[in-house]
Amino acid sequence: MRSATKILLDESEAPRRWYNLIPDLPEPPPPVLHPVTHQPVGPDDLAPLFPMALILQEVTTDRYVDIPDEVAEIYRLWRPSPLYRAHRLERALDTPARIYYKYEGVSPSGSHKPNTAVPQVFYNAQDGIRKLTTETGAGQWGSALAFACGLFDVDCEIWQVRASYDGKPYRRSMMETFGATVHPSPSDRTESGRKILADDPDTPGSLGIAISEAVEVAATHDDTRYALGSVLNHVLLHQTIIGEEALVQLAQAGETPDLLVGCTGGGSNFGGLMFPFLREKWAGRMSPVVRAVEPTACPSLTRGTYAYDFGDTAGTTPLMKMHTLGHDFIPDPIHAGGLRYHGMSPLISHLYEEKEIEAIAKPQSECFAAGVLFARTEGIVPAPEPTHALAAAIEEALRCKESGEEKVILTALCGHGHLDLPAYGAYLAGEIVDKDWADADVQAELAAALAKLPAMST
Amino acid sequence: MRSATKILLDESEAPRRWYNLIPDLPEPPPPVLHPVTHQPVGPDDLAPLFPMALILQEVTTDRYVDIPDEVAEIYRLWRPSPLYRAHRLERALDTPARIYYKYEGVSPSGSHKPNTAVPQVFYNAQDGIRKLTTETGAGQWGSALAFACGLFDVDCEIWQVRASYDGKPYRRSMMETFGATVHPSPSDRTESGRKILADDPDTPGSLGIAISEAVEVAATHDDTRYALGSVLNHVLLHQTIIGEEALVQLAQAGETPDLLVGCTGGGSNFGGLMFPFLREKWAGRMSPVVRAVEPTACPSLTRGTYAYDFGDTAGTTPLMKMHTLGHDFIPDPIHAGGLRYHGMSPLISHLYEEKEIEAIAKPQSECFAAGVLFARTEGIVPAPEPTHALAAAIEEALRCKESGEEKVILTALCGHGHLDLPAYGAYLAGEIVDKDWADADVQAELAAALAKLPAMST
């Protein structure tokens, strides 16, 4: 009898606290600065957009935050999520490595995003908020927030980038099925949207424009707030439920990890899995290598600059010190839409700067090849985002085949690819082309974006 | 602390045998007849299409069939599947009923179909078969067979109804990602396809045509066989893994069911859940009502005739005694494509005739309403097929609200609706229209189809 394929936890074994990395950091992270005064922001600066409970979680120095009962009860719709041993992938690679994946595709919207959408809506609902606004590009975050709002009877208004609204009708239908109202962005419902439409009625839109519209509506209505699906400390805090479960599951399998690998866009899936393992590493209980994988088309860690920059394209958010490609860098339209963000979570950036984590970049053709191999062996069609982590896991497993090392590799499979299947169709039809990083146009575009970083001493 | 949301079984608790209902039937089912001689078919008649192991399973009188180790190992990629208590749906309905659902959407292709695709491919591979052909309409069966073929290195060639090939590109991409070759049907690769194309180059195709193409290729190549995803005894046998697991899970929850409800197309999901419970009922250990739910647009049990009929539109298969709307009845193009079959599994038909099960029909607008309520409370967007079962479960739960009865309702949630989201979009946009059964056109169409049943004494 071979060892188990799925390591499941009973609901009674579910972690009851989120883990806050900040007090355990060897060095404290730099403060967030006001976009105008360049002074550290205080809670009042953020109050128009977020409820105080989340603002306090953003800056707390407590090592643990209790998960409210109401949130824990909803988590039980899909959590604890399964940890899989990739027996069939290992055999296909003929590797002595043992590969595990923590699968978040079992959630209602099919990714890790509901882990933070649910508590965000809960804290807003507790404050009497009647509506949340947000933007969505790939659609994972919009779907998760739509689901969570429905549970707490909070209205959800989503600006979906026009190109995505037209090209991803399945995502829009999912958001509407969960009860959300979805507008194409730019829309005629906001000042910023109308301005863009007046200039260019046929614009495909952008995430930056959609953020502006969602923030504008939240900022101008008392009963409405805004929600963000990645980057911020409180978002990564909520996602640590992934790593806390995986720690228990891996221990039940009798394993200690040698390599942890996850994809990074804004950093929430990566931080969610890795933070509890970093705590264990710092406590001397294990010593895994922790590796981030980003697309070569949007390589904020491996090619960006560590500097203060805006979170949005329009340059209206507080300034965060992070690895950035410049807030008006527009990545190529690769299929892993969730990884197309110019910056990186300040906490992940700080860990990278402190050499607590590694980072590499992968072209999407290699990632889709990994995704197809994974689907044909393990049966799950992965979202394009986690295929980056799978490609890196496979690379390491093949190194183990050469060296004979029996490494234990744990990877974050943060979502399924059911709503991304046309991207697989394009890959199988040979339509996926990678731009080389030596491409002069791309380098020039990046240099121009970096040149526009806010001028300040960092 | 409320009772559990998910009742999970460890892999070590997985059933190791499929259950064969036939020896426990109060009355034996009528034989299958040769399409030309009208005599009972023997194994040799079926050998060009199916491997002997499956032919023997089709007629076995053993109560249990061992699940081969190779199949059990693959089942562990998603089995045992979870049993859920629908706490949030119950609260939304304000019902004293306790609603449970057995969820098969966790499988690689998102439905119950891999439960039989995997053993079918296994037995064919054991016989040295190098290729399997099949047809697909809605795409659930094609996806499942594509996945299973990939695991055993058997080529998979699928004829997808032209309208589905063009209108459901996500399904086609899934089949190709799993490694299958997909043709639109009619195609120029078969005699039957070329004949149809010559007559009507722009035909949208039909399931009947696609079956003819897949069967033609299998029958004319020695190393190629054909696979069917429902209706037949061996298919329902494999699906009993669902009911065997659910029995254990419901007992762990401390419950005895009062009502079992499932949707019926060909009958494989329904039989898979119900047969083990019927065994328990006949043994006097419980006394649930067992209810089948079909669409009003294709009501083979509630409006069909119990008679010998062909399984395919062209009239080339063996004759099965079943509830049928006539083999050339073309149901309205409703979104629950998996329920658009003119006949019903002979075993399910026999049970209905013997009054061991009930049947009702539901219009699709009521079913989509149930699906949206389910998605907004339980978080899972159901496939259009099982929304029929959900609508019936909700109907019963609302009756319990009136009566105060604390009934235990178990329903089969046989798949997710991720690849059916445009149908939800159409429903939410008010574009779903039900034809009334009093509609004269529909009645005339049905009467004409029934008039063409094979002439024989039944």
PDB file of C-alpha atoms in Angstrom, chain B residues 239-419:
ATOM      1  CA  GLN B 239     -21.231   4.545 -10.219  1.00  0.00           C
ATOM      2  CA  THR B 240     -22.403   2.697  -7.083  1.00  0.00           C
ATOM      3  CA  ILE B 241     -19.152   3.865  -5.492  1.00  0.00           C
ATOM      4  CA  ILE B 242     -21.099   7.115  -4.888  1.00  0.00           C
ATOM      5  CA  GLY B 243     -23.862   5.466  -2.896  1.00  0.00           C
ATOM      6  CA  GLU B 244     -21.537   3.135  -0.980  1.00  0.00           C
ATOM      7  CA  GLU B 245     -19.534   6.119   0.260  1.00  0.00           C
ATOM      8  CA  ALA B 246     -22.659   8.138   1.051  1.00  0.00           C
ATOM      9  CA  LEU B 247     -24.062   5.288   3.155  1.00  0.00           C
ATOM     10  CA  VAL B 248     -20.953   5.311   5.353  1.00  0.00           C
ATOM     11  CA  GLN B 249     -20.864   9.110   5.548  1.00  0.00           C
ATOM     12  CA  LEU B 250     -24.529   9.504   6.426  1.00  0.00           C
ATOM     13  CA  ALA B 251     -24.164   6.861   9.144  1.00  0.00           C
ATOM     14  CA  GLN B 252     -21.167   8.781  10.529  1.00  0.00           C
ATOM     15  CA  ALA B 253     -23.402  11.851  10.691  1.00  0.00           C
ATOM     16  CA  GLY B 254     -25.875   9.733  12.657  1.00  0.00           C
ATOM     17  CA  GLU B 255     -28.617  10.073  10.055  1.00  0.00           C
ATOM     18  CA  THR B 256     -31.074   7.789   8.256  1.00  0.00           C
ATOM     19  CA  PRO B 257     -32.504   9.246   5.039  1.00  0.00           C
ATOM     20  CA  ASP B 258     -36.208   9.877   4.529  1.00  0.00           C
ATOM     21  CA  LEU B 259     -35.897  11.066   0.925  1.00  0.00           C
ATOM     22  CA  LEU B 260     -33.256  10.432  -1.738  1.00  0.00           C
ATOM     23  CA  VAL B 261     -33.476  12.623  -4.803  1.00  0.00           C
ATOM     24  CA  GLY B 262     -31.367  12.701  -7.972  1.00  0.00           C
ATOM     25  CA  CYS B 263     -31.596  13.904 -11.557  1.00  0.00           C
ATOM     26  CA  THR B 264     -32.014  11.410 -14.395  1.00  0.00           C
ATOM     27  CA  GLY B 265     -30.734  11.643 -17.952  1.00  0.00           C
ATOM     28  CA  GLY B 266     -29.442   8.205 -18.882  1.00  0.00           C
ATOM     29  CA  GLY B 267     -29.616   7.284 -15.188  1.00  0.00           C
ATOM     30  CA  SER B 268     -25.997   6.697 -14.157  1.00  0.00           C
ATOM     31  CA  ASN B 269     -25.696   9.383 -11.485  1.00  0.00           C
ATOM     32  CA  PHE B 270     -29.111   8.498 -10.087  1.00  0.00           C
ATOM     33  CA  GLY B 271     -28.462   4.757 -10.024  1.00  0.00           C
ATOM     34  CA  GLY B 272     -24.991   5.280  -8.600  1.00  0.00           C
ATOM     35  CA  LEU B 273     -26.310   7.028  -5.521  1.00  0.00           C
ATOM     36  CA  MET B 274     -29.557   5.089  -5.116  1.00  0.00           C
ATOM     37  CA  PHE B 275     -28.717   1.414  -5.668  1.00  0.00           C
ATOM     38  CA  PRO B 276     -26.823   0.860  -2.387  1.00  0.00           C
ATOM     39  CA  PHE B 277     -29.638   2.622  -0.505  1.00  0.00           C
ATOM     40  CA  LEU B 278     -32.238   0.424  -2.226  1.00  0.00           C
ATOM     41  CA  ARG B 279     -30.257  -2.622  -1.046  1.00  0.00           C
ATOM     42  CA  GLU B 280     -30.467  -1.284   2.507  1.00  0.00           C
ATOM     43  CA  LYS B 281     -34.175  -0.598   2.069  1.00  0.00           C
ATOM     44  CA  TRP B 282     -34.878  -4.121   0.806  1.00  0.00           C
ATOM     45  CA  ALA B 283     -32.876  -5.471   3.761  1.00  0.00           C
ATOM     46  CA  GLY B 284     -35.232  -3.567   6.080  1.00  0.00           C
ATOM     47  CA  ARG B 285     -32.563  -1.243   7.473  1.00  0.00           C
ATOM     48  CA  MET B 286     -34.173   1.989   6.240  1.00  0.00           C
ATOM     49  CA  SER B 287     -37.254   3.048   4.275  1.00  0.00           C
ATOM     50  CA  PRO B 288     -36.465   6.137   2.229  1.00  0.00           C
ATOM     51  CA  VAL B 289     -38.574   7.463  -0.620  1.00  0.00           C
ATOM     52  CA  VAL B 290     -36.420   7.425  -3.780  1.00  0.00           C
ATOM     53  CA  ARG B 291     -37.319  10.134  -6.302  1.00  0.00           C
ATOM     54  CA  ALA B 292     -36.001  10.746  -9.831  1.00  0.00           C
ATOM     55  CA  VAL B 293     -36.211  14.241 -11.331  1.00  0.00           C
ATOM     56  CA  GLU B 294     -36.153  14.817 -15.069  1.00  0.00           C
ATOM     57  CA  PRO B 295     -36.639  17.940 -17.198  1.00  0.00           C
ATOM     58  CA  THR B 296     -40.141  18.633 -18.489  1.00  0.00           C
ATOM     59  CA  ALA B 297     -38.476  18.997 -21.905  1.00  0.00           C
ATOM     60  CA  CYS B 298     -37.320  15.355 -21.904  1.00  0.00           C
ATOM     61  CA  PRO B 299     -39.589  13.415 -19.524  1.00  0.00           C
ATOM     62  CA  SER B 300     -38.865   9.780 -20.385  1.00  0.00           C
ATOM     63  CA  LEU B 301     -40.075   8.366 -17.034  1.00  0.00           C
ATOM     64  CA  THR B 302     -43.077  10.608 -16.429  1.00  0.00           C
ATOM     65  CA  ARG B 303     -44.370  10.866 -20.010  1.00  0.00           C
ATOM     66  CA  GLY B 304     -42.592   8.122 -21.963  1.00  0.00           C
ATOM     67  CA  THR B 305     -43.695   4.596 -22.772  1.00  0.00           C
ATOM     68  CA  TYR B 306     -42.155   1.443 -21.260  1.00  0.00           C
ATOM     69  CA  ALA B 307     -41.174  -0.448 -24.402  1.00  0.00           C
ATOM     70  CA  TYR B 308     -38.290  -1.956 -26.352  1.00  0.00           C
ATOM     71  CA  ASP B 309     -36.418   0.792 -28.217  1.00  0.00           C
ATOM     72  CA  PHE B 310     -33.028   1.559 -29.718  1.00  0.00           C
ATOM     73  CA  GLY B 311     -30.355   3.388 -27.753  1.00  0.00           C
ATOM     74  CA  ASP B 312     -29.361   5.577 -30.685  1.00  0.00           C
ATOM     75  CA  THR B 313     -31.194   7.763 -33.139  1.00  0.00           C
ATOM     76  CA  ALA B 314     -30.082   5.769 -36.180  1.00  0.00           C
ATOM     77  CA  GLY B 315     -31.534   2.568 -34.684  1.00  0.00           C
ATOM     78  CA  THR B 316     -28.442   0.364 -34.853  1.00  0.00           C
ATOM     79  CA  THR B 317     -27.924  -0.608 -31.197  1.00  0.00           C
ATOM     80  CA  PRO B 318     -29.442  -3.616 -29.410  1.00  0.00           C
ATOM     81  CA  LEU B 319     -33.015  -3.119 -28.243  1.00  0.00           C
ATOM     82  CA  MET B 320     -33.489  -2.301 -24.575  1.00  0.00           C
ATOM     83  CA  LYS B 321     -36.745  -2.309 -22.651  1.00  0.00           C
ATOM     84  CA  MET B 322     -36.903   1.122 -21.151  1.00  0.00           C
ATOM     85  CA  HIS B 323     -38.968   4.234 -20.656  1.00  0.00           C
ATOM     86  CA  THR B 324     -38.566   6.064 -23.909  1.00  0.00           C
ATOM     87  CA  LEU B 325     -39.806   9.080 -25.791  1.00  0.00           C
ATOM     88  CA  GLY B 326     -38.981   7.300 -29.047  1.00  0.00           C
ATOM     89  CA  HIS B 327     -35.449   7.071 -30.442  1.00  0.00           C
ATOM     90  CA  ASP B 328     -35.969   9.929 -32.879  1.00  0.00           C
ATOM     91  CA  PHE B 329     -37.506  12.326 -30.367  1.00  0.00           C
ATOM     92  CA  ILE B 330     -35.377  15.478 -30.350  1.00  0.00           C
ATOM     93  CA  PRO B 331     -35.780  17.343 -27.043  1.00  0.00           C
ATOM     94  CA  ASP B 332     -35.709  21.124 -26.921  1.00  0.00           C
ATOM     95  CA  PRO B 333     -32.160  22.458 -26.611  1.00  0.00           C
ATOM     96  CA  ILE B 334     -32.288  23.019 -22.846  1.00  0.00           C
ATOM     97  CA  HIS B 335     -29.089  23.805 -20.958  1.00  0.00           C
ATOM     98  CA  ALA B 336     -29.046  20.538 -19.007  1.00  0.00           C
ATOM     99  CA  GLY B 337     -27.568  18.751 -22.035  1.00  0.00           C
ATOM    100  CA  GLY B 338     -26.776  15.675 -19.947  1.00  0.00           C
ATOM    101  CA  LEU B 339     -30.497  15.062 -19.434  1.00  0.00           C
ATOM    102  CA  ARG B 340     -31.453  15.294 -23.132  1.00  0.00           C
ATOM    103  CA  TYR B 341     -31.691  11.559 -23.830  1.00  0.00           C
ATOM    104  CA  HIS B 342     -34.760   9.955 -25.325  1.00  0.00           C
ATOM    105  CA  GLY B 343     -34.543   6.816 -23.181  1.00  0.00           C
ATOM    106  CA  MET B 344     -33.758   5.778 -19.627  1.00  0.00           C
ATOM    107  CA  SER B 345     -31.419   3.130 -18.240  1.00  0.00           C
ATOM    108  CA  PRO B 346     -33.225  -0.240 -18.376  1.00  0.00           C
ATOM    109  CA  LEU B 347     -32.462  -0.837 -14.696  1.00  0.00           C
ATOM    110  CA  ILE B 348     -33.933   2.518 -13.641  1.00  0.00           C
ATOM    111  CA  SER B 349     -36.909   1.953 -15.932  1.00  0.00           C
ATOM    112  CA  HIS B 350     -37.493  -1.474 -14.378  1.00  0.00           C
ATOM    113  CA  LEU B 351     -37.355  -0.021 -10.847  1.00  0.00           C
ATOM    114  CA  TYR B 352     -39.855   2.658 -11.846  1.00  0.00           C
ATOM    115  CA  GLU B 353     -42.175   0.084 -13.374  1.00  0.00           C
ATOM    116  CA  GLU B 354     -41.922  -1.974 -10.173  1.00  0.00           C
ATOM    117  CA  LYS B 355     -42.783   1.166  -8.139  1.00  0.00           C
ATOM    118  CA  GLU B 356     -39.495   1.032  -6.227  1.00  0.00           C
ATOM    119  CA  ILE B 357     -38.799   4.650  -7.219  1.00  0.00           C
ATOM    120  CA  GLU B 358     -40.886   7.760  -7.934  1.00  0.00           C
ATOM    121  CA  ALA B 359     -40.381  10.278 -10.732  1.00  0.00           C
ATOM    122  CA  ILE B 360     -41.266  13.921 -11.282  1.00  0.00           C
ATOM    123  CA  ALA B 361     -40.411  16.490 -13.963  1.00  0.00           C
ATOM    124  CA  LYS B 362     -39.235  20.082 -13.463  1.00  0.00           C
ATOM    125  CA  PRO B 363     -39.031  23.025 -15.914  1.00  0.00           C
ATOM    126  CA  GLN B 364     -35.546  24.489 -16.285  1.00  0.00           C
ATOM    127  CA  SER B 365     -36.439  27.970 -14.987  1.00  0.00           C
ATOM    128  CA  GLU B 366     -37.338  26.463 -11.593  1.00  0.00           C
ATOM    129  CA  CYS B 367     -34.112  24.463 -11.677  1.00  0.00           C
ATOM    130  CA  PHE B 368     -31.927  27.487 -12.436  1.00  0.00           C
ATOM    131  CA  ALA B 369     -33.633  29.378  -9.621  1.00  0.00           C
ATOM    132  CA  ALA B 370     -32.691  26.500  -7.315  1.00  0.00           C
ATOM    133  CA  GLY B 371     -29.142  26.556  -8.684  1.00  0.00           C
ATOM    134  CA  VAL B 372     -28.710  30.271  -8.002  1.00  0.00           C
ATOM    135  CA  LEU B 373     -30.055  29.902  -4.457  1.00  0.00           C
ATOM    136  CA  PHE B 374     -27.684  27.000  -3.915  1.00  0.00           C
ATOM    137  CA  ALA B 375     -24.670  28.937  -5.250  1.00  0.00           C
ATOM    138  CA  ARG B 376     -25.447  31.939  -3.053  1.00  0.00           C
ATOM    139  CA  THR B 377     -25.827  29.844   0.096  1.00  0.00           C
ATOM    140  CA  GLU B 378     -23.523  26.838  -0.317  1.00  0.00           C
ATOM    141  CA  GLY B 379     -20.940  28.465  -2.617  1.00  0.00           C
ATOM    142  CA  ILE B 380     -20.982  25.792  -5.325  1.00  0.00           C
ATOM    143  CA  VAL B 381     -22.363  26.710  -8.757  1.00  0.00           C
ATOM    144  CA  PRO B 382     -24.089  23.441  -9.727  1.00  0.00           C
ATOM    145  CA  ALA B 383     -24.186  22.015 -13.239  1.00  0.00           C
ATOM    146  CA  PRO B 384     -27.632  22.502 -14.852  1.00  0.00           C
ATOM    147  CA  GLU B 385     -28.336  18.756 -14.576  1.00  0.00           C
ATOM    148  CA  PRO B 386     -28.242  18.434 -10.755  1.00  0.00           C
ATOM    149  CA  THR B 387     -30.200  21.675 -10.311  1.00  0.00           C
ATOM    150  CA  HIS B 388     -33.181  19.446 -11.121  1.00  0.00           C
ATOM    151  CA  ALA B 389     -32.448  17.374  -8.020  1.00  0.00           C
ATOM    152  CA  LEU B 390     -31.830  20.519  -5.980  1.00  0.00           C
ATOM    153  CA  ALA B 391     -35.173  21.979  -7.069  1.00  0.00           C
ATOM    154  CA  ALA B 392     -36.907  18.819  -5.868  1.00  0.00           C
ATOM    155  CA  ALA B 393     -34.960  18.803  -2.590  1.00  0.00           C
ATOM    156  CA  ILE B 394     -35.928  22.427  -1.996  1.00  0.00           C
ATOM    157  CA  GLU B 395     -39.568  21.630  -2.804  1.00  0.00           C
ATOM    158  CA  GLU B 396     -39.551  18.887  -0.151  1.00  0.00           C
ATOM    159  CA  ALA B 397     -37.750  21.077   2.387  1.00  0.00           C
ATOM    160  CA  LEU B 398     -40.415  23.755   1.937  1.00  0.00           C
ATOM    161  CA  ARG B 399     -43.109  21.120   2.482  1.00  0.00           C
ATOM    162  CA  CYS B 400     -41.323  20.251   5.735  1.00  0.00           C
ATOM    163  CA  LYS B 401     -41.454  23.926   6.688  1.00  0.00           C
ATOM    164  CA  GLU B 402     -45.236  23.732   6.346  1.00  0.00           C
ATOM    165  CA  SER B 403     -45.622  20.398   8.126  1.00  0.00           C
ATOM    166  CA  GLY B 404     -42.869  20.791  10.693  1.00  0.00           C
ATOM    167  CA  GLU B 405     -41.390  17.405   9.716  1.00  0.00           C
ATOM    168  CA  GLU B 406     -37.654  17.053  10.345  1.00  0.00           C
ATOM    169  CA  LYS B 407     -36.991  14.923   7.276  1.00  0.00           C
ATOM    170  CA  VAL B 408     -33.468  13.917   6.258  1.00  0.00           C
ATOM    171  CA  ILE B 409     -33.034  14.640   2.535  1.00  0.00           C
ATOM    172  CA  LEU B 410     -30.035  13.369   0.565  1.00  0.00           C
ATOM    173  CA  THR B 411     -29.414  14.660  -2.938  1.00  0.00           C
ATOM    174  CA  ALA B 412     -26.842  13.896  -5.621  1.00  0.00           C
ATOM    175  CA  LEU B 413     -24.842  16.967  -6.688  1.00  0.00           C
ATOM    176  CA  CYS B 414     -23.271  15.214  -9.634  1.00  0.00           C
ATOM    177  CA  GLY B 415     -21.158  18.082 -10.968  1.00  0.00           C
ATOM    178  CA  HIS B 416     -20.185  21.736 -10.889  1.00  0.00           C
ATOM    179  CA  GLY B 417     -21.346  24.269 -13.437  1.00  0.00           C
ATOM    180  CA  HIS B 418     -18.079  26.117 -14.141  1.00  0.00           C
ATOM    181  CA  LEU B 419     -18.283  25.275 -17.828  1.00  0.00           C
TER     182      LEU B 419
END
